[in-house]
Amino acid sequence: MSSMRTFETPSATDQKEAVESMFNAASLGIIISNSDGVIEQVNPYTNRLFGYEEGELVGMKVEVLIPPNLRGRHVEHRAKFSQNPRTRSMGTGLDLFGLTKSGQLLPVEVSLTHYERNGRKEVVAFVSDITERKRIEGELKALNAELEKKVAERTKELSQAFMELQQTNQDLEQEMEQRKRAENEVRMALEKEKELNELKSRFVSTASHEFRTPLSAIITSAALIDRYAAPEGEANRARHVQTIKASVQSLTNILNDFLSLDKLEKGKVELAPSRFPFLDFVREVVEEMRALTKPEQTIRHLHQGEAGEVLLDAKLLRSVLQNLLSNAIKYSAEATEIRLLTRRVGSELEMAVEDHGIGIPDSDQGHLFETFFRGRNAASIQGTGLGLNIVKRCVDLMGGTVEFASQEGAGSRFLVRLTTPGARS
Ligand code: ADP
């Protein structure tokens, strides 16, 4: 049991010794000064810290340890502290500096306390050297700044790279666009080629089909004429000669269609406007077309507005009227009336051809002006599918428009609009 330690209340001498050894060994500056700021006692660490010899600081004012520019303020603070002393740290949040004997600045942290000795106020300052902490803080700050710089640089690099990537993307898109366009062009050229080939084969089949009927009629009629060689066969002969003439005419018409389309397609037709009296011209064309009408079919021409001369390409205009009227004749029955309505107001000239024929099926209406296009309900009626295409091209050349309205089984109306200088009185 003798080894058991007991703690006794230390004697005053023990306490003094303990405080003294703490005072001497502390790695913290301890400065005791009176209320006037006169240093009374410093521990050895303080001397080492500030570079003073032992005993040198005693009797000096504490301001000697403070950089000159802060001394004035320190004196004020010190006076206040003496009036209202309490334990506190000094300059919290501020960077405090001490001044060594050799005039170097020393980053420090100071806390203050006080006590009374022999009825006088004594101030105790604890001074820690925070050079190392400041150095580390400084390094940290520098490191941080370096890091921030690096981050900024990296961000810049990244955004640069991003922009380059975007540019590359755009370039790629443009390239793709161009490639697509080129592909499209090739595809279109191929399609055009295909269309041309189709057109050619359609031409061959139309030509062979359309030529067969008049040619066989010619052969049959010619053979029959031979049989009616005797004078009494005169009437029959005349009938067959008529058939031959009509067939040849129909062949000529078909050939003419091909030829004029070919010319129009190759751009060989040039606009050749001339002045001519409009009504006379229309009457003449109508007269010609009357020769082609079916039994009891009539063509009625009605004109509204000014008469007089027009300045137009007569050849093209004739082709337009002939084609529209011949269609109206072809696609309507015997004993029906075809109307040609012309109207002229100022420089506006309208020509409408109306019939009560077979009309055009809705599904065909979008293709009417295409080369070789023939309506579903027109198969049994002779035709090449070129007439309306020729009409459209002629009207286009003259700077006009052509439109139509039609109902299957009820009839059709084609309307051409042209401009020509107003009639001269
Ligand atoms: P074609 O008369 O030689 O067939 P077009 O180009 O003149 O050639 O006409 C194209 C097609 O339009 C015709 O096959 C026909 O189906 C339709 N069409 C044109 N005009 C008329 C009309 N007046 N009435 C009914 N159908 C018409």
Short mmCIF file of C-alpha atoms and ligand atoms in Angstrom, two decimals:
data_model
loop_
_atom_site.label_atom_id
_atom_site.label_comp_id
_atom_site.label_asym_id
_atom_site.label_seq_id
_atom_site.Cartn_x
_atom_site.Cartn_y
_atom_site.Cartn_z
CA MET A 1 0.00 0.00 0.00
CA SER A 2 2.94 2.27 0.50
CA SER A 3 3.20 2.77 -3.26
CA MET A 4 -0.20 4.50 -3.38
CA ARG A 5 0.17 8.15 -4.22
CA THR A 6 -1.69 10.79 -2.37
CA PHE A 7 -2.24 14.32 -3.62
CA GLU A 8 -1.75 17.01 -1.14
CA THR A 9 -2.56 20.70 -1.48
CA PRO A 10 0.75 22.23 -2.63
CA SER A 11 2.41 24.73 -0.36
CA ALA A 12 2.84 28.40 -1.43
CA THR A 13 6.52 27.78 -2.07
CA ASP A 14 5.70 24.81 -4.31
CA GLN A 15 3.22 26.91 -6.25
CA LYS A 16 5.69 29.71 -6.76
CA GLU A 17 8.28 27.27 -8.03
CA ALA A 18 5.84 25.66 -10.42
CA VAL A 19 4.78 29.04 -11.82
CA GLU A 20 8.39 30.11 -12.15
CA SER A 21 9.40 27.00 -14.03
CA MET A 22 6.38 27.40 -16.34
CA PHE A 23 7.31 31.05 -16.80
CA ASN A 24 10.88 30.16 -17.64
CA ALA A 25 10.25 27.10 -19.81
CA ALA A 26 7.18 28.26 -21.74
CA SER A 27 7.59 28.43 -25.53
CA LEU A 28 5.28 31.43 -25.42
CA GLY A 29 6.30 35.00 -24.72
CA ILE A 30 4.98 36.21 -21.39
CA ILE A 31 5.26 39.93 -20.66
CA ILE A 32 4.11 41.50 -17.44
CA SER A 33 3.71 45.24 -17.44
CA ASN A 34 2.12 47.80 -15.16
CA SER A 35 -0.91 49.89 -16.07
CA ASP A 36 1.36 52.55 -17.63
CA GLY A 37 2.73 50.01 -20.06
CA VAL A 38 6.13 49.75 -18.42
CA ILE A 39 7.56 46.25 -18.70
CA GLU A 40 8.24 44.70 -15.33
CA GLN A 41 9.09 41.18 -16.20
CA VAL A 42 9.51 39.03 -19.37
CA ASN A 43 10.26 35.33 -19.64
CA PRO A 44 13.37 34.04 -21.48
CA TYR A 45 11.31 33.07 -24.53
CA THR A 46 10.23 36.70 -24.95
CA ASN A 47 13.84 37.80 -25.02
CA ARG A 48 14.71 35.12 -27.58
CA LEU A 49 11.68 36.02 -29.67
CA PHE A 50 12.38 39.73 -29.77
CA GLY A 51 16.20 39.43 -29.68
CA TYR A 52 16.86 41.14 -26.33
CA GLU A 53 19.34 40.32 -23.63
CA GLU A 54 18.05 39.18 -20.29
CA GLY A 55 16.79 42.09 -18.24
CA GLU A 56 17.11 44.52 -21.18
CA LEU A 57 13.37 44.95 -21.67
CA VAL A 58 12.54 45.58 -18.03
CA GLY A 59 11.70 49.23 -17.50
CA MET A 60 10.94 49.85 -21.22
CA LYS A 61 7.45 50.60 -22.48
CA VAL A 62 5.68 47.72 -24.16
CA GLU A 63 5.37 49.88 -27.31
CA VAL A 64 9.02 49.14 -27.97
CA LEU A 65 7.84 45.70 -29.10
CA ILE A 66 5.30 47.18 -31.49
CA PRO A 67 5.98 48.53 -35.01
CA PRO A 68 6.14 52.36 -34.92
CA ASN A 69 3.09 52.91 -37.11
CA LEU A 70 0.89 51.00 -34.66
CA ARG A 71 2.28 52.47 -31.46
CA GLY A 72 -0.08 55.43 -31.16
CA ARG A 73 -3.12 53.25 -31.44
CA HIS A 74 -1.65 50.77 -29.00
CA VAL A 75 -1.22 53.43 -26.37
CA GLU A 76 -4.97 54.23 -26.65
CA HIS A 77 -5.93 50.58 -26.46
CA ARG A 78 -3.67 50.11 -23.47
CA ALA A 79 -5.27 53.00 -21.58
CA LYS A 80 -8.74 51.58 -22.21
CA PHE A 81 -7.66 48.13 -21.11
CA SER A 82 -6.28 49.51 -17.88
CA GLN A 83 -9.62 51.17 -17.12
CA ASN A 84 -11.62 48.09 -17.97
CA PRO A 85 -9.33 45.12 -17.80
CA ARG A 86 -10.54 41.68 -18.85
CA THR A 87 -9.03 38.62 -20.36
CA ARG A 88 -9.13 38.76 -24.11
CA SER A 89 -7.12 38.21 -27.21
CA MET A 90 -5.72 41.19 -28.99
CA GLY A 91 -6.60 42.30 -32.49
CA THR A 92 -8.84 39.34 -33.24
CA GLY A 93 -9.23 39.01 -36.97
CA LEU A 94 -6.31 41.36 -37.61
CA ASP A 95 -2.80 40.54 -38.60
CA LEU A 96 -0.71 41.60 -35.59
CA PHE A 97 3.00 42.21 -35.76
CA GLY A 98 5.67 42.54 -33.12
CA LEU A 99 8.94 44.37 -33.64
CA THR A 100 12.24 42.70 -32.82
CA LYS A 101 15.21 44.59 -31.52
CA SER A 102 16.84 44.35 -34.91
CA GLY A 103 13.75 46.00 -36.44
CA GLN A 104 12.19 42.90 -38.02
CA LEU A 105 8.46 42.42 -38.10
CA LEU A 106 7.21 39.34 -36.36
CA PRO A 107 3.75 37.94 -36.96
CA VAL A 108 2.26 37.31 -33.54
CA GLU A 109 -0.92 36.46 -31.73
CA VAL A 110 -1.42 38.14 -28.37
CA SER A 111 -3.83 37.51 -25.54
CA LEU A 112 -4.12 39.68 -22.51
CA THR A 113 -5.05 39.14 -18.93
CA HIS A 114 -4.54 41.03 -15.71
CA TYR A 115 -4.13 40.63 -12.00
CA GLU A 116 -3.37 42.75 -8.96
CA ARG A 117 -0.06 42.70 -7.16
CA ASN A 118 0.38 44.69 -4.02
CA GLY A 119 -2.73 46.71 -4.92
CA ARG A 120 -1.44 47.59 -8.42
CA LYS A 121 -2.85 46.42 -11.63
CA GLU A 122 -0.56 44.26 -13.63
CA VAL A 123 -1.14 43.31 -17.26
CA VAL A 124 0.04 39.97 -18.60
CA ALA A 125 0.49 39.55 -22.35
CA PHE A 126 0.98 36.12 -23.90
CA VAL A 127 2.68 36.37 -27.25
CA SER A 128 2.78 33.44 -29.69
CA ASP A 129 5.06 33.48 -32.67
CA ILE A 130 2.87 32.59 -35.64
CA THR A 131 5.54 32.98 -38.31
CA GLU A 132 5.25 29.32 -39.20
CA ARG A 133 1.47 29.45 -39.33
CA LYS A 134 1.60 32.57 -41.48
CA ARG A 135 4.15 30.93 -43.76
CA ILE A 136 1.90 27.89 -44.18
CA GLU A 137 -1.10 30.16 -44.67
CA GLY A 138 0.88 32.08 -47.28
CA GLU A 139 1.88 28.87 -48.99
CA LEU A 140 -1.71 27.71 -48.89
CA LYS A 141 -2.85 31.00 -50.37
CA ALA A 142 -0.21 30.76 -53.09
CA LEU A 143 -1.18 27.16 -53.69
CA ASN A 144 -4.82 28.17 -53.88
CA ALA A 145 -4.02 30.99 -56.26
CA GLU A 146 -1.93 28.60 -58.32
CA LEU A 147 -4.79 26.11 -58.32
CA GLU A 148 -7.28 28.80 -59.29
CA LYS A 149 -4.96 29.90 -62.07
CA LYS A 150 -4.63 26.33 -63.26
CA VAL A 151 -8.39 25.85 -63.12
CA ALA A 152 -8.88 29.07 -65.07
CA GLU A 153 -6.28 28.00 -67.63
CA ARG A 154 -7.79 24.54 -67.90
CA THR A 155 -11.27 26.06 -68.26
CA LYS A 156 -9.94 28.30 -70.98
CA GLU A 157 -8.31 25.35 -72.70
CA LEU A 158 -11.48 23.33 -72.35
CA SER A 159 -13.68 26.09 -73.70
CA GLN A 160 -11.21 26.56 -76.55
CA ALA A 161 -11.35 22.83 -77.23
CA PHE A 162 -15.14 22.96 -76.98
CA MET A 163 -15.28 25.82 -79.47
CA GLU A 164 -12.96 23.95 -81.80
CA LEU A 165 -15.16 20.92 -81.46
CA GLN A 166 -18.20 23.00 -82.26
CA GLN A 167 -16.43 24.41 -85.30
CA THR A 168 -15.46 20.90 -86.40
CA ASN A 169 -19.06 19.88 -85.89
CA GLN A 170 -20.24 22.78 -88.01
CA ASP A 171 -17.68 21.95 -90.68
CA LEU A 172 -18.81 18.36 -90.62
CA GLU A 173 -22.44 19.42 -90.87
CA GLN A 174 -21.60 21.67 -93.79
CA GLU A 175 -19.71 18.86 -95.44
CA MET A 176 -22.66 16.54 -94.90
CA GLU A 177 -24.94 19.22 -96.31
CA GLN A 178 -22.74 19.55 -99.36
CA ARG A 179 -22.53 15.82 -99.78
CA LYS A 180 -26.30 15.58 -99.47
CA ARG A 181 -26.71 18.32 -102.04
CA ALA A 182 -24.30 16.58 -104.39
CA GLU A 183 -26.12 13.30 -103.85
CA ASN A 184 -29.39 15.05 -104.55
CA GLU A 185 -28.03 16.52 -107.72
CA VAL A 186 -26.83 13.13 -108.87
CA ARG A 187 -30.15 11.59 -107.93
CA MET A 188 -32.01 14.32 -109.77
CA ALA A 189 -29.81 13.89 -112.83
CA LEU A 190 -30.47 10.16 -112.70
CA GLU A 191 -34.17 10.78 -112.32
CA LYS A 192 -34.12 13.17 -115.25
CA GLU A 193 -32.32 10.54 -117.27
CA LYS A 194 -34.88 7.96 -116.20
CA GLU A 195 -37.69 10.34 -117.08
CA LEU A 196 -36.14 10.91 -120.48
CA ASN A 197 -35.89 7.20 -121.07
CA GLU A 198 -39.49 6.74 -119.98
CA LEU A 199 -40.47 9.59 -122.26
CA LYS A 200 -38.70 7.94 -125.14
CA SER A 201 -40.38 4.61 -124.57
CA ARG A 202 -43.72 6.35 -124.08
CA PHE A 203 -43.12 8.16 -127.34
CA VAL A 204 -42.40 4.89 -129.15
CA SER A 205 -45.48 3.17 -127.72
CA THR A 206 -47.72 6.22 -128.37
CA ALA A 207 -46.38 6.61 -131.89
CA SER A 208 -46.81 2.95 -132.77
CA HIS A 209 -50.25 2.82 -131.16
CA GLU A 210 -51.54 6.06 -132.67
CA PHE A 211 -50.10 5.37 -136.09
CA ARG A 212 -51.62 1.91 -136.33
CA THR A 213 -55.26 3.00 -136.58
CA PRO A 214 -54.92 5.55 -139.41
CA LEU A 215 -52.42 3.36 -141.26
CA SER A 216 -54.69 0.32 -141.22
CA ALA A 217 -57.59 2.56 -142.29
CA ILE A 218 -55.49 3.76 -145.22
CA ILE A 219 -54.56 0.23 -146.26
CA THR A 220 -58.14 -1.03 -145.98
CA SER A 221 -59.53 1.95 -147.92
CA ALA A 222 -56.84 1.67 -150.59
CA ALA A 223 -57.61 -2.05 -150.99
CA LEU A 224 -61.32 -1.29 -151.24
CA ILE A 225 -60.77 1.45 -153.82
CA ASP A 226 -59.21 -1.20 -155.99
CA ARG A 227 -62.43 -3.23 -155.77
CA TYR A 228 -64.61 -0.33 -156.78
CA ALA A 229 -62.69 0.26 -160.01
CA ALA A 230 -65.88 0.17 -162.09
CA PRO A 231 -67.60 3.57 -162.67
CA GLU A 232 -70.64 2.50 -160.62
CA GLY A 233 -68.38 2.17 -157.61
CA GLU A 234 -67.71 5.91 -157.73
CA ALA A 235 -69.59 6.75 -154.51
CA ASN A 236 -67.80 4.06 -152.53
CA ARG A 237 -64.47 5.14 -153.97
CA ALA A 238 -65.09 8.69 -152.92
CA ARG A 239 -65.94 7.52 -149.37
CA HIS A 240 -62.69 5.57 -149.12
CA VAL A 241 -60.65 8.41 -150.56
CA GLN A 242 -62.21 10.55 -147.83
CA THR A 243 -61.19 8.01 -145.16
CA ILE A 244 -57.65 7.97 -146.53
CA LYS A 245 -57.52 11.78 -146.47
CA ALA A 246 -58.80 11.91 -142.90
CA SER A 247 -56.33 9.25 -141.78
CA VAL A 248 -53.43 11.02 -143.40
CA GLN A 249 -54.62 14.22 -141.73
CA SER A 250 -54.66 12.50 -138.38
CA LEU A 251 -51.15 11.15 -138.95
CA THR A 252 -50.01 14.61 -139.94
CA ASN A 253 -51.57 16.01 -136.76
CA ILE A 254 -49.79 13.50 -134.59
CA LEU A 255 -46.50 14.20 -136.34
CA ASN A 256 -47.08 17.92 -135.98
CA ASP A 257 -47.68 17.47 -132.26
CA PHE A 258 -44.40 15.61 -131.92
CA LEU A 259 -42.56 18.16 -133.98
CA SER A 260 -43.89 21.22 -132.21
CA LEU A 261 -43.24 19.67 -128.80
CA ASP A 262 -39.72 18.78 -129.86
CA LYS A 263 -39.14 22.34 -131.01
CA LEU A 264 -40.64 23.78 -127.82
CA GLU A 265 -38.61 21.42 -125.65
CA LYS A 266 -35.39 22.29 -127.35
CA GLY A 267 -36.10 25.97 -126.87
CA LYS A 268 -36.16 26.45 -130.61
CA VAL A 269 -39.38 28.39 -130.55
CA GLU A 270 -38.86 32.09 -130.15
CA LEU A 271 -41.59 34.54 -129.39
CA ALA A 272 -42.55 36.43 -132.55
CA PRO A 273 -45.30 38.90 -131.64
CA SER A 274 -47.13 40.80 -134.33
CA ARG A 275 -50.20 43.01 -134.50
CA PHE A 276 -53.34 41.42 -135.90
CA PRO A 277 -57.07 41.88 -135.49
CA PHE A 278 -58.07 39.51 -132.71
CA LEU A 279 -61.68 38.74 -133.69
CA ASP A 280 -60.84 37.95 -137.32
CA PHE A 281 -58.10 35.67 -136.15
CA VAL A 282 -60.39 33.78 -133.74
CA ARG A 283 -63.13 33.45 -136.39
CA GLU A 284 -60.63 31.92 -138.78
CA VAL A 285 -59.40 29.35 -136.27
CA VAL A 286 -62.98 28.47 -135.24
CA GLU A 287 -63.89 28.02 -138.91
CA GLU A 288 -60.98 25.60 -139.38
CA MET A 289 -61.93 23.64 -136.29
CA ARG A 290 -65.56 23.39 -137.40
CA ALA A 291 -64.35 21.05 -140.13
CA LEU A 292 -63.37 18.58 -137.39
CA THR A 293 -66.58 18.65 -135.36
CA LYS A 294 -68.74 15.59 -134.87
CA PRO A 295 -72.23 15.44 -136.40
CA GLU A 296 -74.37 18.26 -135.06
CA GLN A 297 -71.62 19.46 -132.76
CA THR A 298 -71.45 23.27 -132.76
CA ILE A 299 -68.78 25.76 -131.77
CA ARG A 300 -70.11 29.07 -130.52
CA HIS A 301 -67.87 32.05 -130.15
CA LEU A 302 -68.87 34.90 -127.89
CA HIS A 303 -66.73 37.98 -127.32
CA GLN A 304 -66.95 40.61 -124.63
CA GLY A 305 -65.12 43.89 -124.35
CA GLU A 306 -62.84 45.64 -126.77
CA ALA A 307 -62.14 44.30 -130.23
CA GLY A 308 -59.28 45.59 -132.36
CA GLU A 309 -55.72 44.51 -132.71
CA VAL A 310 -53.64 42.52 -130.30
CA LEU A 311 -49.88 42.25 -130.08
CA LEU A 312 -49.24 38.53 -129.71
CA ASP A 313 -47.48 35.60 -131.33
CA ALA A 314 -50.17 34.43 -133.78
CA LYS A 315 -48.59 31.02 -134.33
CA LEU A 316 -48.49 30.19 -130.65
CA LEU A 317 -51.97 31.59 -130.08
CA ARG A 318 -53.31 29.48 -132.96
CA SER A 319 -51.71 26.37 -131.52
CA VAL A 320 -53.29 27.08 -128.12
CA LEU A 321 -56.79 27.58 -129.55
CA GLN A 322 -56.53 24.62 -131.91
CA ASN A 323 -55.45 22.25 -129.19
CA LEU A 324 -58.11 23.38 -126.72
CA LEU A 325 -60.89 23.32 -129.30
CA SER A 326 -59.82 19.96 -130.74
CA ASN A 327 -59.84 18.47 -127.22
CA ALA A 328 -63.31 19.92 -126.60
CA ILE A 329 -64.47 18.33 -129.87
CA LYS A 330 -62.77 15.00 -129.17
CA TYR A 331 -63.92 14.64 -125.59
CA SER A 332 -67.56 15.60 -126.05
CA ALA A 333 -70.36 13.80 -127.78
CA GLU A 334 -72.21 14.52 -131.03
CA ALA A 335 -74.88 17.21 -130.97
CA THR A 336 -73.32 19.13 -128.09
CA GLU A 337 -72.34 22.76 -127.98
CA ILE A 338 -68.77 23.91 -127.46
CA ARG A 339 -68.31 27.49 -126.40
CA LEU A 340 -65.37 29.74 -126.94
CA LEU A 341 -65.69 32.81 -124.74
CA THR A 342 -63.23 35.60 -125.31
CA ARG A 343 -63.03 38.75 -123.24
CA ARG A 344 -60.82 41.73 -123.42
CA VAL A 345 -60.59 44.49 -120.87
CA GLY A 346 -57.67 46.89 -121.14
CA SER A 347 -54.58 44.83 -121.52
CA GLU A 348 -56.23 41.67 -120.12
CA LEU A 349 -57.23 39.05 -122.63
CA GLU A 350 -59.12 35.90 -121.60
CA MET A 351 -60.04 32.92 -123.71
CA ALA A 352 -62.18 30.12 -122.28
CA VAL A 353 -63.11 26.88 -124.04
CA GLU A 354 -66.08 25.10 -122.49
CA ASP A 355 -67.56 21.72 -123.33
CA HIS A 356 -70.12 19.28 -121.94
CA GLY A 357 -67.95 16.24 -122.56
CA ILE A 358 -66.58 13.35 -120.55
CA GLY A 359 -64.73 15.62 -118.12
CA ILE A 360 -61.55 14.79 -116.26
CA PRO A 361 -61.42 12.40 -113.29
CA ASP A 362 -60.27 14.14 -110.11
CA SER A 363 -57.28 11.83 -109.73
CA ASP A 364 -56.03 12.77 -113.22
CA GLN A 365 -56.34 16.51 -112.82
CA GLY A 366 -52.89 17.00 -111.28
CA HIS A 367 -51.11 15.43 -114.27
CA LEU A 368 -52.94 16.96 -117.18
CA PHE A 369 -50.12 19.10 -118.52
CA GLU A 370 -47.50 16.34 -118.36
CA THR A 371 -46.05 14.99 -121.60
CA PHE A 372 -47.89 11.92 -122.90
CA PHE A 373 -50.36 11.99 -120.04
CA ARG A 374 -53.76 10.66 -120.94
CA GLY A 375 -56.86 10.56 -118.77
CA ARG A 376 -58.22 7.23 -117.48
CA ASN A 377 -61.49 7.84 -119.28
CA ALA A 378 -59.80 8.86 -122.56
CA ALA A 379 -58.22 5.54 -123.53
CA SER A 380 -60.72 4.78 -126.29
CA ILE A 381 -60.38 8.23 -127.83
CA GLN A 382 -57.47 8.94 -130.12
CA GLY A 383 -54.77 11.15 -128.68
CA THR A 384 -51.08 11.42 -127.86
CA GLY A 385 -51.15 13.17 -124.49
CA LEU A 386 -49.14 16.07 -125.94
CA GLY A 387 -51.76 18.72 -126.74
CA LEU A 388 -52.09 20.29 -123.30
CA ASN A 389 -48.36 20.18 -122.77
CA ILE A 390 -47.99 22.18 -125.98
CA VAL A 391 -50.71 24.59 -124.81
CA LYS A 392 -48.94 25.14 -121.50
CA ARG A 393 -45.57 25.75 -123.11
CA CYS A 394 -47.01 28.19 -125.66
CA VAL A 395 -48.90 30.12 -122.96
CA ASP A 396 -45.79 30.20 -120.78
CA LEU A 397 -43.78 31.57 -123.68
CA MET A 398 -46.35 34.34 -124.12
CA GLY A 399 -46.17 35.12 -120.39
CA GLY A 400 -49.74 34.01 -119.67
CA THR A 401 -51.44 31.42 -117.49
CA VAL A 402 -53.67 28.47 -118.14
CA GLU A 403 -56.05 26.85 -115.69
CA PHE A 404 -59.00 24.53 -115.87
CA ALA A 405 -62.02 23.27 -114.02
CA SER A 406 -63.62 19.97 -114.84
CA GLN A 407 -66.02 17.38 -113.54
CA GLU A 408 -66.01 13.85 -114.80
CA GLY A 409 -69.13 13.20 -116.87
CA ALA A 410 -70.20 16.85 -116.86
CA GLY A 411 -67.67 18.79 -118.87
CA SER A 412 -64.54 20.93 -118.78
CA ARG A 413 -63.52 24.54 -118.98
CA PHE A 414 -60.01 25.66 -119.90
CA LEU A 415 -59.12 29.30 -119.31
CA VAL A 416 -56.13 31.09 -120.80
CA ARG A 417 -55.14 34.56 -119.59
CA LEU A 418 -52.78 36.75 -121.57
CA THR A 419 -51.78 40.37 -121.58
CA THR A 420 -51.51 42.48 -124.68
CA PRO A 421 -51.39 46.25 -125.07
CA GLY A 422 -54.88 47.82 -124.97
CA ALA A 423 -56.77 48.06 -128.28
CA ARG A 424 -55.96 51.05 -130.43
CA SER A 425 -58.99 53.04 -131.41
P1 ADP B 1 -54.60 14.06 -125.89
O1 ADP B 1 -55.87 14.79 -126.07
O2 ADP B 1 -53.86 13.87 -127.16
O3 ADP B 1 -54.73 12.83 -125.08
P2 ADP B 1 -53.83 16.35 -124.28
O4 ADP B 1 -52.54 16.72 -123.72
O5 ADP B 1 -54.50 17.34 -125.15
O6 ADP B 1 -53.62 14.98 -125.04
O7 ADP B 1 -54.79 16.01 -123.09
C1 ADP B 1 -54.32 15.21 -122.07
C2 ADP B 1 -55.48 14.48 -121.41
O8 ADP B 1 -56.33 15.43 -120.79
C3 ADP B 1 -56.38 13.80 -122.36
O9 ADP B 1 -55.92 12.49 -122.67
C4 ADP B 1 -57.69 13.79 -121.62
O10 ADP B 1 -57.71 12.73 -120.71
C5 ADP B 1 -57.67 15.07 -120.85
N1 ADP B 1 -58.42 16.15 -121.53
C6 ADP B 1 -57.91 17.20 -122.17
N2 ADP B 1 -58.89 18.02 -122.60
C7 ADP B 1 -60.04 17.49 -122.22
C8 ADP B 1 -61.43 17.84 -122.35
N3 ADP B 1 -61.81 18.96 -122.99
N4 ADP B 1 -62.34 17.03 -121.80
C9 ADP B 1 -61.98 15.91 -121.14
N5 ADP B 1 -60.69 15.50 -120.99
C10 ADP B 1 -59.74 16.28 -121.53
#
